[in-house]
Short mmCIF file of C-alpha atoms and ligand atoms in Angstrom, two decimals:
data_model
loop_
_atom_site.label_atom_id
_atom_site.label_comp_id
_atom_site.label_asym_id
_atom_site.label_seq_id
_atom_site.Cartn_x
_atom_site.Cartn_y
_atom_site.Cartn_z
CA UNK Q 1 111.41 90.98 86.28
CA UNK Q 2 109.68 89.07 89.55
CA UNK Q 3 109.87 90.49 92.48
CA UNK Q 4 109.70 86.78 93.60
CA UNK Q 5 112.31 85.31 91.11
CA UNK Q 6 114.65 87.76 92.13
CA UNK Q 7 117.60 88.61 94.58
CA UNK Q 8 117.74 91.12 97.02
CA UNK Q 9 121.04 92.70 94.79
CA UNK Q 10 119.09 92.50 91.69
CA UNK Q 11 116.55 94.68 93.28
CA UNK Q 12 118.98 96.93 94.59
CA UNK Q 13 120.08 97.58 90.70
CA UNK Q 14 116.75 97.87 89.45
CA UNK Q 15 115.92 100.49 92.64
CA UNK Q 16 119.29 102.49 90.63
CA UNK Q 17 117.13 102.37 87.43
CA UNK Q 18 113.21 102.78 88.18
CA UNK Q 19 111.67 103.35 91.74
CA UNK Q 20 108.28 101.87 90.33
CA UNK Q 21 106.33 98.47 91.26
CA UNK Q 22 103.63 96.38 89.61
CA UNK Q 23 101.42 94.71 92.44
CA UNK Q 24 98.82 92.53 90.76
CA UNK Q 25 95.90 92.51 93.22
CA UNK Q 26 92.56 90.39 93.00
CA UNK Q 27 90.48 88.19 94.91
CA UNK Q 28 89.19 84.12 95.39
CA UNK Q 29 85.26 84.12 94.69
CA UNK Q 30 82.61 82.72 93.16
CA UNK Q 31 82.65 83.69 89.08
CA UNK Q 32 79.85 81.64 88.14
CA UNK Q 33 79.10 78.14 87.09
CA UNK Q 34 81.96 78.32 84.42
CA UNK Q 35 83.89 80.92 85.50
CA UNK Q 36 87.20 80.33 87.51
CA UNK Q 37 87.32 81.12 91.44
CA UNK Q 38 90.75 82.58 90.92
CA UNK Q 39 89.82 84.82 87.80
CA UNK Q 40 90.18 88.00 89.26
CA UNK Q 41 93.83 87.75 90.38
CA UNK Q 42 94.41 84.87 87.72
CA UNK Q 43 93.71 88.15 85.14
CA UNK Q 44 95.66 91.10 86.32
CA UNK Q 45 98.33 88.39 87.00
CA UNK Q 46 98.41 87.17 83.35
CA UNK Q 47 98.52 90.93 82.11
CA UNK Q 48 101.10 91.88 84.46
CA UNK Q 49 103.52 89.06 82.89
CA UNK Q 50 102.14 89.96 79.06
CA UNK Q 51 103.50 94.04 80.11
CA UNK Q 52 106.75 92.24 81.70
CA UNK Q 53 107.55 90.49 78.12
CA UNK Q 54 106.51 93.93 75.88
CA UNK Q 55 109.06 95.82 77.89
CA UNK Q 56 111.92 93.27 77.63
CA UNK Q 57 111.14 93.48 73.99
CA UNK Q 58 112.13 97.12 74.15
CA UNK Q 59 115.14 96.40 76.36
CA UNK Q 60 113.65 97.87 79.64
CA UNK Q 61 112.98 96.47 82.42
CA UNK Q 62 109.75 96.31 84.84
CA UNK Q 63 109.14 94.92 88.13
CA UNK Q 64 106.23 92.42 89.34
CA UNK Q 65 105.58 91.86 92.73
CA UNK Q 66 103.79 88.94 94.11
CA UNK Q 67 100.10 89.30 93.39
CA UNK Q 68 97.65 90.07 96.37
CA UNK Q 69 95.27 86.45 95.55
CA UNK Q 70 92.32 87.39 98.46
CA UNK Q 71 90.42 90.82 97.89
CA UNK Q 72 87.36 92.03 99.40
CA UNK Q 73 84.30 89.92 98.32
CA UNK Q 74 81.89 90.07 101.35
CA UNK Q 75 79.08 90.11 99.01
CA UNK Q 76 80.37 86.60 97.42
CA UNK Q 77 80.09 84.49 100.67
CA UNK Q 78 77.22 82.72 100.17
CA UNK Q 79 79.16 80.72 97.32
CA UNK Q 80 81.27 77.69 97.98
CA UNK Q 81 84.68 78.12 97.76
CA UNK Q 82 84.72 81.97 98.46
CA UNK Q 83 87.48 83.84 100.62
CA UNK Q 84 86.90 87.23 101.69
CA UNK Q 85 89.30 89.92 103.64
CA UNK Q 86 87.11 92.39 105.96
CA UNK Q 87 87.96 95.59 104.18
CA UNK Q 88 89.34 96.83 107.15
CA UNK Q 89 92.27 94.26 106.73
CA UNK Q 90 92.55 94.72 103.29
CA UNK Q 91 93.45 98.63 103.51
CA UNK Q 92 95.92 97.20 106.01
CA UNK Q 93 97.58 94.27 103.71
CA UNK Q 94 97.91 97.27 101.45
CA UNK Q 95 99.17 99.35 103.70
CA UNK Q 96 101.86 97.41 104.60
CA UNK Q 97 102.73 96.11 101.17
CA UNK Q 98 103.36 99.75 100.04
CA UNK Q 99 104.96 100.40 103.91
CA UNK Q 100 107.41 97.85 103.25
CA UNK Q 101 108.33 98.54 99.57
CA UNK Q 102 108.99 102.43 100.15
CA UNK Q 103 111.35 101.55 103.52
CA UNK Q 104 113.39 100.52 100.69
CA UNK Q 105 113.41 103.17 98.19
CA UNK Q 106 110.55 102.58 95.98
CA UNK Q 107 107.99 105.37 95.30
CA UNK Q 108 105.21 104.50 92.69
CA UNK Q 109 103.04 101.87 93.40
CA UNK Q 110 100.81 100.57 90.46
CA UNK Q 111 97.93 98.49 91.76
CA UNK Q 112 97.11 96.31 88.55
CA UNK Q 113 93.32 95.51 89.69
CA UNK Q 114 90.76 92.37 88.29
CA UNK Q 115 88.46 92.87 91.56
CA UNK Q 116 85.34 95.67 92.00
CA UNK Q 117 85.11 95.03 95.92
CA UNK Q 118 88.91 96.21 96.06
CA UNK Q 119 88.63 99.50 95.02
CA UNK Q 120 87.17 101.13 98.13
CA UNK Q 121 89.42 99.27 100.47
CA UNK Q 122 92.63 100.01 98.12
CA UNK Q 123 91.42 104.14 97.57
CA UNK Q 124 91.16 104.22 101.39
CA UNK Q 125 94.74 102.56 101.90
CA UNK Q 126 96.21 105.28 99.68
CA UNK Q 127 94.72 107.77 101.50
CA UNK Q 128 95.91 106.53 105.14
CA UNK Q 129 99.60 106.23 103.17
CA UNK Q 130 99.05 109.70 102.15
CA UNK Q 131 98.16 111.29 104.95
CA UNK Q 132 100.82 109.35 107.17
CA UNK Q 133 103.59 109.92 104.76
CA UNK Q 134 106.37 112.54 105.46
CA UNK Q 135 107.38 114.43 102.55
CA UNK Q 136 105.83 113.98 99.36
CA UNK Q 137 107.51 110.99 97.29
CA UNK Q 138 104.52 108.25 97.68
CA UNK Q 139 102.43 107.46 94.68
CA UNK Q 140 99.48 105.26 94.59
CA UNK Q 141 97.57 104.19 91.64
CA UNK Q 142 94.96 101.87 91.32
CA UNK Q 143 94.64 100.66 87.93
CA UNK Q 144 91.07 98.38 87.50
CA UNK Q 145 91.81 96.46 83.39
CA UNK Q 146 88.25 96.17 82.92
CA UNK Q 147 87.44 99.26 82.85
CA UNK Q 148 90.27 100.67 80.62
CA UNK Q 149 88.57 102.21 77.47
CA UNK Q 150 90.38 99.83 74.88
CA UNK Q 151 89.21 97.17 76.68
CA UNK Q 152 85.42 98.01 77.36
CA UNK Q 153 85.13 98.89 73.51
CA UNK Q 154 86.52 95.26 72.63
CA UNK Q 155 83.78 93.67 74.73
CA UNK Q 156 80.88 95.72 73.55
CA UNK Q 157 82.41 95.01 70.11
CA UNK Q 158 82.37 91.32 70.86
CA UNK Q 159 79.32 91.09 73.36
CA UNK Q 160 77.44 94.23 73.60
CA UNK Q 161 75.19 93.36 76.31
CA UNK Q 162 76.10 90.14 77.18
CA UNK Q 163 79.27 91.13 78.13
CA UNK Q 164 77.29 91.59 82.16
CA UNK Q 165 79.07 93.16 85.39
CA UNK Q 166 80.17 90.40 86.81
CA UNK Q 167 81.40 86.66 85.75
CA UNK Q 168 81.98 88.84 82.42
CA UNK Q 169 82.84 87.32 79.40
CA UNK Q 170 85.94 88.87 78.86
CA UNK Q 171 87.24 87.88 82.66
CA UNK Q 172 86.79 84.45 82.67
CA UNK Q 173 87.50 84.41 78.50
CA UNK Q 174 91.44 86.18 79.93
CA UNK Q 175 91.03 83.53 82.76
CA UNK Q 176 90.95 80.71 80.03
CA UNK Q 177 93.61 82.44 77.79
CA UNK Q 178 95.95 82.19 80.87
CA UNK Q 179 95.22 78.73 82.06
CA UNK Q 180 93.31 76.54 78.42
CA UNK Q 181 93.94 73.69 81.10
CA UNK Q 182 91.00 75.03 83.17
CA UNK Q 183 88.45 75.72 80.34
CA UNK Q 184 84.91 74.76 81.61
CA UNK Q 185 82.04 73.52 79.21
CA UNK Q 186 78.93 74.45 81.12
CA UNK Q 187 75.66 74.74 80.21
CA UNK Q 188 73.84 78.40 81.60
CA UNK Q 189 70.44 79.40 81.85
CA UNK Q 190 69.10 81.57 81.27
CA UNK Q 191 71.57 82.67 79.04
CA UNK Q 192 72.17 86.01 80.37
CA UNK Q 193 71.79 86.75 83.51
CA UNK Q 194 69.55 88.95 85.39
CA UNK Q 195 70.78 92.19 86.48
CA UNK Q 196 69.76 94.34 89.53
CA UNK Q 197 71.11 96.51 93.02
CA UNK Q 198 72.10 93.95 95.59
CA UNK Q 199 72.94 94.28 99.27
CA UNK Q 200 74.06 91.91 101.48
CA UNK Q 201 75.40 87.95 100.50
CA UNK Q 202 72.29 86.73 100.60
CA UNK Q 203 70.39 88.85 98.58
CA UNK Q 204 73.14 88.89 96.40
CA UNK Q 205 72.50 84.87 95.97
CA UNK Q 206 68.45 85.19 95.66
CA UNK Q 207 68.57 87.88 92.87
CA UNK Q 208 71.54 85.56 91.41
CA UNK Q 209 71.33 82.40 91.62
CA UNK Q 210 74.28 80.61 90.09
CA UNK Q 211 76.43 83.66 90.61
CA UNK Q 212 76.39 85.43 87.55
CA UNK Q 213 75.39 89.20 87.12
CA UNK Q 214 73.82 90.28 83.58
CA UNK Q 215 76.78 88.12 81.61
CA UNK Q 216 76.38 85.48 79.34
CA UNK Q 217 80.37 84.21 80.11
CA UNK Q 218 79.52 80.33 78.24
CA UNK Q 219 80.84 82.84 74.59
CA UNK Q 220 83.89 83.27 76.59
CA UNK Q 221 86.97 81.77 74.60
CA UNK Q 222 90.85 80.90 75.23
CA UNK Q 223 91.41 83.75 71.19
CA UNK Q 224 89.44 86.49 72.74
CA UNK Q 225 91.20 85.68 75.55
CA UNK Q 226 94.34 86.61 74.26
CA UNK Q 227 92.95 89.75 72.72
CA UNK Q 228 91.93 91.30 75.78
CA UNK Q 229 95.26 90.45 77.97
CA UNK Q 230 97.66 91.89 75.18
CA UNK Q 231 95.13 94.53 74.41
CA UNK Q 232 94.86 95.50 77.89
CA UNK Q 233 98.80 95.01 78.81
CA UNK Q 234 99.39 97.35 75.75
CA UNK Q 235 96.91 100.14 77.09
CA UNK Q 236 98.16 99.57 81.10
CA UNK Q 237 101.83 99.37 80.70
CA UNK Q 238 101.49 102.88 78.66
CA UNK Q 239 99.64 104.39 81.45
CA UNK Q 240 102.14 102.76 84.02
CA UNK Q 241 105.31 104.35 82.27
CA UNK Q 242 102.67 107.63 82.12
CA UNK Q 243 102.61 107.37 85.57
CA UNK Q 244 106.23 106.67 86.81
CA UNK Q 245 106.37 110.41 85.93
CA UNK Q 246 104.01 111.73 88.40
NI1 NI A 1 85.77 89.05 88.54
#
């Protein structure tokens, strides 16, 4: 069930079955020479929907809320195209999604991640929640899909090293799965990319230069695509329904 396909009654029945939420979060940067500049919330999205259709399979029901398309990606901006939130504004976005959702009964709030730079803004937003909260009903959890265990085993299966940190193969490969339309044929070199500590924007573009870090994303493909989104909506939605109980 969408949050943004649905009625304010139909919510009002599903708030009588589950108090949880789904809020896809990512972010609109740079991913490369092949990669998509939507991949990171065009990936959490695509799982979100793959978790929606497992549980209407089992006759339950789940709710999606609109996904959160700009994240933090300060260290992006000296790519074309790039849209960053100061972190500052992304605790508050957050904030006042979860704000708004709990004024109305909901209490667990599953933050379905595709985007590193979010997860100190998002942690700190949680915190603020937690600490401004009366009683004890809120429940935050940031959930980042790359990093789930089934899913980093696939890719070193698949990859091993070329897999990278960022522009990764299986991102923009879940990217393609969830739009084929999109599919880029680019040629990379070097073929992986170099890997290193960055700081600011611009060092981020001199160490690398077309955007990629340590990946080799041109093996990505539309199959392994589809691998990783229902392997990954299988492992999240478990730990989602693991975590309604908390
Ligand atoms: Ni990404």
């Amino acid at each position: 069930m969408q949050l943004a396909l649905s009625t304010w009654p139909e919510v009002e029945r599903y708030l009588q079955a589950s108090t949880g939420i789904i809020i896809p979060i990512g972010s609109t940067e740079q991913h490369g020479p092949n990669g998509l500049i939507g991949t990171d919330a065009i990936c959490p999205l695509k799982i979100a929907s793959e978790i929606e259709r497992q549980v209407e399979q089992a006759d339950a029901d789940v709710l999606i809320a609109p996904s959160i398309n700009y994240g933090m990606s300060q260290h992006h901006m000296a790519f074309t195209g790039t849209v960053t939130l100061r972190p500052t504004t992304l605790i508050q976005v957050a904030m006042d999604v979860v704000t708004s959702l709990a004024q109305h009964g909901f209490t667990h709030f599953y933050f379905l991640n595709g985007h590193g730079g979010n997860i100190p803004p998002v942690t700190a937003a949680f915190s603020e929640l937690y600490a401004q909260q009366t009683g004890n009903k809120l429940r935050c959890r940031l959930a980042n899909w790359w990093r789930n265990d089934a899913v980093t085993k696939l890719a070193a299966e698949l990859y091993g090293e070329a897999e990278g940190h960022h522009a990764t193969v299986s991102e923009v490969a879940l990217s393609y799965y969830a739009h084929p339309e999109a599919v880029k044929d680019v040629p990379l070199s070097p073929e992986i990319a170099p890997t290193a500590e960055f700081y600011d924007a611009t060092d981020f573009r001199q160490k690398f230069p077309d955007g990629r870090i340590g990946s080799s994303p041109q093996l990505a493909t539309v199959e392994a695509g589809e691998r990783f989104c229902k392997l990954a909506a299988e492992a999240l939605g478990e730990d989602y329904r693991r975590f309604l109980d908390a």
